[in-house]
XYZ file of C-alpha atoms in Angstrom:
425
model
C 8.034 12.285 3.643
C 4.595 13.954 3.824
C 2.958 14.064 7.218
C -0.484 12.629 7.716
C -2.683 13.725 10.621
C -3.531 11.181 13.255
C -7.067 10.109 13.993
C -9.286 12.047 16.353
C -9.105 11.171 20.027
C -10.865 7.955 20.879
C -13.184 7.601 23.886
C -10.312 5.963 25.779
C -8.082 8.947 24.965
C -10.796 11.297 26.181
C -10.808 9.486 29.528
C -7.016 9.657 29.685
C -7.186 13.400 29.028
C -9.538 13.909 31.974
C -7.309 11.795 34.227
C -4.232 13.755 33.089
C -5.921 17.068 33.855
C -6.858 15.867 37.332
C -3.283 14.790 38.070
C -1.908 18.084 36.742
C -4.272 19.896 39.098
C -3.078 17.759 42.025
C 0.600 18.397 41.208
C -0.052 22.133 40.786
C -2.014 22.141 44.015
C 0.962 20.613 45.839
C 3.237 23.348 44.441
C 0.781 26.083 45.477
C 0.475 24.500 48.898
C 4.264 24.574 49.323
C 4.381 28.189 48.157
C 1.681 29.277 50.633
C 3.390 27.316 53.390
C 6.711 28.946 52.539
C 5.200 32.451 52.695
C 3.528 31.818 56.058
C 6.597 30.167 57.586
C 8.950 32.841 56.219
C 6.727 35.575 57.657
C 6.402 34.026 61.121
C 9.790 32.349 61.564
C 11.179 35.343 63.506
C 8.461 34.890 66.097
C 8.524 31.111 66.058
C 12.014 29.725 65.254
C 10.699 26.197 64.606
C 8.885 27.559 61.569
C 12.304 27.902 59.957
C 12.249 24.129 59.483
C 8.838 24.418 57.853
C 10.163 27.187 55.623
C 13.130 25.018 54.588
C 10.841 22.071 53.831
C 8.462 24.254 51.807
C 11.379 25.863 49.991
C 12.777 22.453 49.068
C 9.316 21.263 48.037
C 8.896 24.240 45.704
C 12.320 23.665 44.171
C 11.582 19.963 43.659
C 8.149 20.665 42.205
C 9.478 23.325 39.813
C 12.423 21.165 38.724
C 10.222 18.162 37.987
C 7.627 20.380 36.285
C 10.379 21.688 34.030
C 11.678 18.164 33.305
C 8.245 16.741 32.532
C 7.169 19.724 30.452
C 10.432 19.707 28.502
C 9.571 16.261 27.176
C 6.497 17.509 25.347
C 6.919 21.265 24.761
C 9.033 24.321 25.556
C 8.435 25.451 29.175
C 6.672 28.849 29.148
C 7.327 28.926 25.369
C 10.986 29.819 25.934
C 13.524 28.489 23.363
C 15.530 26.642 25.981
C 17.934 24.027 24.512
C 17.011 20.352 24.848
C 13.335 21.005 25.446
C 10.276 19.876 23.428
C 12.178 16.623 23.000
C 9.346 14.453 21.644
C 8.080 16.773 18.861
C 11.565 17.847 17.791
C 13.048 14.338 17.817
C 9.930 12.366 16.866
C 11.462 10.716 13.807
C 14.624 9.777 15.666
C 12.537 8.313 18.489
C 10.573 6.277 15.924
C 13.786 4.930 14.373
C 15.218 4.108 17.787
C 12.013 2.374 18.823
C 11.990 0.373 15.583
C 15.623 -0.663 16.091
C 14.878 -1.612 19.693
C 11.958 -3.834 18.675
C 13.954 -5.368 15.816
C 16.965 -6.117 18.000
C 15.263 -7.310 21.163
C 11.957 -8.818 20.025
C 12.211 -9.761 16.351
C 15.037 -12.209 16.896
C 14.865 -15.886 15.975
C 15.972 -17.308 19.323
C 13.526 -15.075 21.216
C 10.615 -16.121 19.023
C 11.538 -19.809 19.187
C 11.956 -19.704 22.984
C 8.534 -18.106 23.384
C 6.804 -20.516 21.024
C 8.475 -23.545 22.627
C 6.639 -22.772 25.863
C 3.282 -22.406 24.139
C 1.287 -25.514 23.215
C 0.119 -23.981 19.957
C -1.236 -27.130 18.323
C -2.996 -28.438 21.431
C -4.613 -25.104 22.260
C -5.613 -24.558 18.664
C -7.070 -28.063 18.469
C -9.041 -27.637 21.697
C -10.459 -24.390 20.371
C -11.185 -25.711 16.892
C -12.964 -28.903 17.930
C -15.735 -26.885 19.563
C -18.683 -26.807 17.127
C -19.257 -23.048 17.396
C -15.595 -22.324 16.694
C -15.474 -24.689 13.729
C -18.640 -23.022 12.426
C -16.983 -19.627 12.763
C -13.834 -20.714 10.935
C -15.947 -22.333 8.239
C -18.022 -19.180 7.829
C -14.918 -16.986 7.591
C -13.380 -19.390 5.094
C -16.562 -19.317 3.025
C -16.501 -15.515 3.059
C -12.901 -15.458 1.869
C -13.556 -18.085 -0.807
C -16.605 -16.149 -2.024
C -14.573 -12.946 -2.257
C -11.848 -14.754 -4.207
C -14.354 -16.302 -6.622
C -16.050 -12.950 -7.219
C -12.690 -11.250 -7.711
C -11.582 -13.723 -10.375
C -12.015 -12.578 -13.944
C -14.330 -14.948 -15.799
C -12.493 -14.263 -19.055
C -9.114 -15.033 -17.507
C -10.374 -18.261 -15.946
C -12.014 -19.283 -19.218
C -8.778 -18.651 -21.099
C -6.849 -20.626 -18.487
C -9.228 -23.582 -18.726
C -9.067 -23.382 -22.511
C -5.271 -23.398 -22.481
C -5.158 -26.289 -20.013
C -7.701 -28.276 -22.022
C -5.798 -27.641 -25.230
C -2.470 -28.537 -23.616
C -3.541 -31.636 -21.721
C -6.635 -32.810 -23.615
C -6.613 -31.673 -27.226
C -2.937 -31.454 -28.169
C -1.786 -34.913 -26.934
C -2.448 -37.832 -29.294
C -5.258 -40.022 -28.041
C -4.633 -43.192 -30.065
C -1.751 -44.934 -28.208
C -2.973 -44.267 -24.650
C -6.554 -45.173 -25.612
C -5.292 -48.363 -27.249
C -3.232 -49.314 -24.192
C -6.201 -48.620 -21.939
C -8.546 -50.694 -24.127
C -6.008 -53.516 -24.370
C -5.770 -53.792 -20.584
C -9.570 -53.794 -20.316
C -9.885 -56.634 -22.847
C -7.108 -58.665 -21.209
C -8.820 -58.357 -17.832
C -12.302 -59.110 -19.312
C -13.415 -55.843 -17.691
C -15.558 -55.099 -20.743
C -17.846 -58.086 -20.140
C -19.934 -56.048 -17.741
C -20.653 -53.531 -20.486
C -21.514 -56.348 -22.906
C -23.888 -57.894 -20.353
C -25.545 -54.525 -19.819
C -26.023 -54.076 -23.575
C -27.428 -57.599 -23.970
C -29.818 -57.102 -21.037
C -30.973 -53.797 -22.475
C -31.676 -55.373 -25.867
C -33.462 -58.301 -24.198
C -35.724 -56.009 -22.184
C -36.501 -54.010 -25.295
C -37.436 -57.166 -27.223
C -39.695 -58.334 -24.396
C -41.506 -55.009 -24.355
C -41.689 -54.402 -28.107
C -42.726 -57.685 -29.788
C -45.263 -55.791 -31.866
C -42.448 -53.845 -33.520
C -41.596 -57.020 -35.507
C -45.031 -57.118 -37.175
C -44.380 -56.442 -40.830
C -40.659 -55.879 -40.252
C -39.777 -58.658 -42.720
C -43.146 -59.709 -44.152
C -43.716 -56.399 -45.876
C -40.782 -57.239 -48.127
C -42.278 -60.597 -49.226
C -43.957 -60.920 -52.669
C -47.659 -60.141 -52.799
C -48.646 -63.680 -53.746
C -47.338 -65.070 -50.388
C -50.283 -65.908 -48.064
C -50.939 -63.625 -45.066
C -50.462 -66.548 -42.728
C -46.921 -66.910 -44.005
C -46.348 -63.206 -43.337
C -47.152 -63.606 -39.656
C -45.108 -66.791 -39.455
C -42.082 -65.034 -40.882
C -42.387 -62.075 -38.467
C -42.873 -64.332 -35.436
C -39.939 -66.444 -36.494
C -37.712 -63.384 -36.831
C -38.770 -62.145 -33.387
C -38.274 -65.530 -31.740
C -34.863 -65.979 -33.333
C -33.815 -62.529 -32.122
C -34.953 -63.358 -28.571
C -33.200 -66.748 -28.698
C -30.020 -65.102 -29.979
C -29.973 -62.481 -27.237
C -30.628 -65.095 -24.537
C -27.887 -67.306 -25.926
C -25.438 -64.450 -25.853
C -26.492 -63.648 -22.295
C -26.175 -67.243 -21.054
C -23.015 -68.359 -22.874
C -19.776 -66.552 -21.848
C -18.075 -68.086 -24.909
C -20.818 -67.317 -27.394
C -19.469 -66.541 -30.887
C -20.930 -63.059 -30.654
C -18.997 -62.411 -27.466
C -15.862 -63.857 -29.033
C -16.387 -61.615 -32.051
C -16.718 -58.573 -29.771
C -13.541 -59.594 -27.934
C -11.699 -59.942 -31.213
C -12.966 -56.603 -32.490
C -11.941 -54.785 -29.342
C -8.514 -56.454 -29.361
C -7.968 -55.440 -32.997
C -9.168 -51.910 -32.234
C -6.752 -51.649 -29.305
C -3.895 -52.792 -31.521
C -4.875 -50.449 -34.360
C -5.121 -47.471 -31.997
C -1.536 -48.115 -30.992
C 0.030 -49.190 -34.273
C -2.194 -48.389 -37.268
C -1.607 -44.826 -38.576
C -4.939 -44.779 -40.434
C -6.965 -45.647 -37.303
C -5.056 -43.139 -35.233
C -5.613 -40.460 -37.866
C -9.361 -41.120 -37.872
C -9.457 -40.755 -34.101
C -7.473 -37.511 -34.233
C -9.764 -36.117 -36.939
C -12.808 -37.009 -34.852
C -11.208 -35.372 -31.823
C -10.388 -32.229 -33.807
C -13.958 -32.039 -35.060
C -15.300 -32.453 -31.539
C -12.905 -30.035 -29.830
C -12.378 -27.255 -32.343
C -11.119 -23.980 -30.815
C -14.452 -22.102 -30.545
C -16.119 -25.123 -29.010
C -13.343 -25.571 -26.462
C -13.759 -21.949 -25.394
C -17.512 -22.386 -25.088
C -17.136 -25.577 -23.063
C -14.553 -23.896 -20.815
C -16.884 -20.939 -20.187
C -19.823 -23.247 -19.445
C -17.723 -25.414 -17.138
C -16.399 -22.416 -15.215
C -19.797 -20.734 -14.899
C -21.409 -23.951 -13.703
C -18.652 -24.634 -11.184
C -18.544 -21.019 -9.971
C -22.284 -20.677 -9.524
C -22.470 -24.011 -7.731
C -19.630 -23.072 -5.392
C -21.085 -19.649 -4.634
C -24.475 -21.170 -3.836
C -22.908 -23.778 -1.558
C -20.674 -21.251 0.181
C -23.592 -18.910 0.830
C -25.767 -21.621 2.412
C -24.652 -22.576 5.953
C -26.577 -25.836 5.629
C -25.088 -26.845 2.288
C -23.211 -30.113 2.024
C -19.970 -28.270 1.296
C -20.223 -26.070 4.404
C -21.312 -28.997 6.586
C -18.433 -31.178 5.402
C -15.972 -28.324 5.869
C -17.106 -27.776 9.478
C -16.943 -31.501 10.163
C -13.433 -31.677 8.712
C -12.339 -28.720 10.858
C -13.670 -30.396 13.992
C -11.855 -33.599 13.087
C -8.634 -31.681 12.601
C -9.164 -29.964 15.950
C -9.771 -33.307 17.666
C -6.556 -34.754 16.283
C -4.557 -31.681 17.227
C -5.962 -31.815 20.755
C -5.265 -35.511 21.346
C -2.427 -36.653 19.083
C 0.867 -35.857 20.809
C 2.973 -36.792 17.785
C 0.941 -34.508 15.528
C 1.163 -31.727 18.107
C 4.940 -31.978 18.094
C 5.120 -31.817 14.302
C 2.752 -28.860 14.067
C 4.484 -26.944 16.875
C 7.860 -27.517 15.212
C 6.499 -26.405 11.842
C 4.941 -23.256 13.325
C 8.143 -22.389 15.199
C 10.300 -22.937 12.117
C 7.938 -20.864 9.967
C 7.813 -18.032 12.516
C 11.597 -17.964 12.928
C 12.057 -17.980 9.152
C 9.651 -15.082 8.698
C 11.192 -13.100 11.558
C 14.764 -13.637 10.361
C 13.860 -12.803 6.764
C 11.514 -9.862 7.308
C 12.480 -8.500 10.733
C 13.686 -5.187 9.309
C 10.577 -4.784 7.164
C 8.347 -5.517 10.167
C 10.209 -3.073 12.409
C 10.136 -0.425 9.694
C 6.347 -0.286 10.153
C 6.990 1.462 13.474
C 9.523 3.862 11.984
C 7.441 4.729 8.930
C 4.259 5.137 10.948
C 5.871 7.487 13.455
C 7.377 9.539 10.628
C 3.927 10.054 9.118
C 2.435 11.283 12.389
C 1.923 14.990 12.959
C 4.375 16.200 15.673
C 1.751 18.052 17.706
C -0.735 15.200 17.688
C 2.035 12.676 18.348
C 3.046 14.679 21.404
C -0.544 14.766 22.597
C -1.000 11.033 22.084
C 2.168 10.150 23.989
C 1.363 12.605 26.757
C -2.074 11.081 27.153
C -0.516 7.628 27.447
C 2.211 8.429 29.997
C 1.466 11.964 31.179
C -0.614 10.912 34.185
C 2.263 8.837 35.545
C 4.661 11.711 34.873
C 2.498 13.973 37.034
C 3.188 11.590 39.891
C 6.850 12.411 39.319
C 6.007 16.084 39.906
C 4.094 15.167 43.050
C 6.884 12.915 44.283
C 9.413 15.652 43.501
C 7.473 18.038 45.688
C 7.487 15.603 48.611
C 11.099 14.520 48.133
C 12.210 18.140 47.720
C 10.455 19.089 50.943
C 12.103 16.233 52.819
C 15.476 17.027 51.297
C 15.164 20.736 52.180
C 14.185 19.882 55.724
C 17.062 17.396 56.061
C 19.646 19.811 54.656
C 18.454 22.637 56.891
C 18.446 20.390 59.968
C 21.936 19.018 59.257
C 23.276 22.512 58.604
C 21.920 23.789 61.925
C 23.281 20.732 63.719
C 26.776 21.106 62.301
C 26.909 24.916 62.271
C 25.146 26.276 65.382
C 23.566 29.638 64.812
C 23.473 29.156 61.037
């Protein structure tokens, strides 16, 4: 697998590097101090026998410091550049360390019972509801949702959406026969007298038109009379026609059982029956439908519908004060309020989240853990070593410092015990 270089050191890594250098200087200073102390004590111990104890302590401190320096250095590189076995452990075994780390995480963390136990102690729904019911948080979620929805809308292919709408319209609107369902629908309307409202509206509309357009009847009938008929008769005929029309419309409006209404009821009932049972009527309706929704027109209507809907949605999503955004924020706050106060809902949501998390972990635990393994394999060995050393190297320098102190104490103790058990040693 090809190696990819890691990113440059971050500001935090730069600070860690300075701290590591300071600790290395302290550990080295302790070693130098022990070495100087050893030289002085070794030189003067013949004159001052008690300095032999100091020499033993310094000698032990140097041994401890050197041993721990070797151990710490061997983790990251070869001490003094010498090809000593089992040194430079991290760069030479980086991939194996990555695999081991991935297996460790998969086995000990990405396990269903561990995830469920952790989630069972966390009031996910209640905390989420308390956070979401705050107006500023609901606004934030709404804004992020609008951003995502806008990106999705812009990413959609207009041609693909148009074709999809066209196919759906053809499958669910154009291809099915309209006659029987339209007849059943009309039959139920007539049986329930639901059409009377439409008849009343039509009658009222005609009545208002007659009241406002009496002059339109002038000459409507009289112009067809013979020329020898007196002009007075012309006006009488026109006024009579107008008055009869007004009387007819008012009669229809006032009488629920007017013959005109009965005739309309009968016509609609026959039409409903013909739409269901008369092949000729059904064929006429299908021909009219085919003429209205021919293929090019369906495509055009689909494109216009999609463009209108898309542009309207994009405008609403982009405006924080739009009705869509306001209603979305309000709905989010309402959801948050319910999650924060409804114990039964909290239990259901927490159970659903736990079940979903356990399912995902059990199903994809290896894939998730492989992210660690694959990422470590792509890292450059030298930069990986530097990164790890920056993370833990400062603490490892304390090991060197502690080794110096412990070595000094151990050397002093060994020397003292030896002199106590073997006089003159």
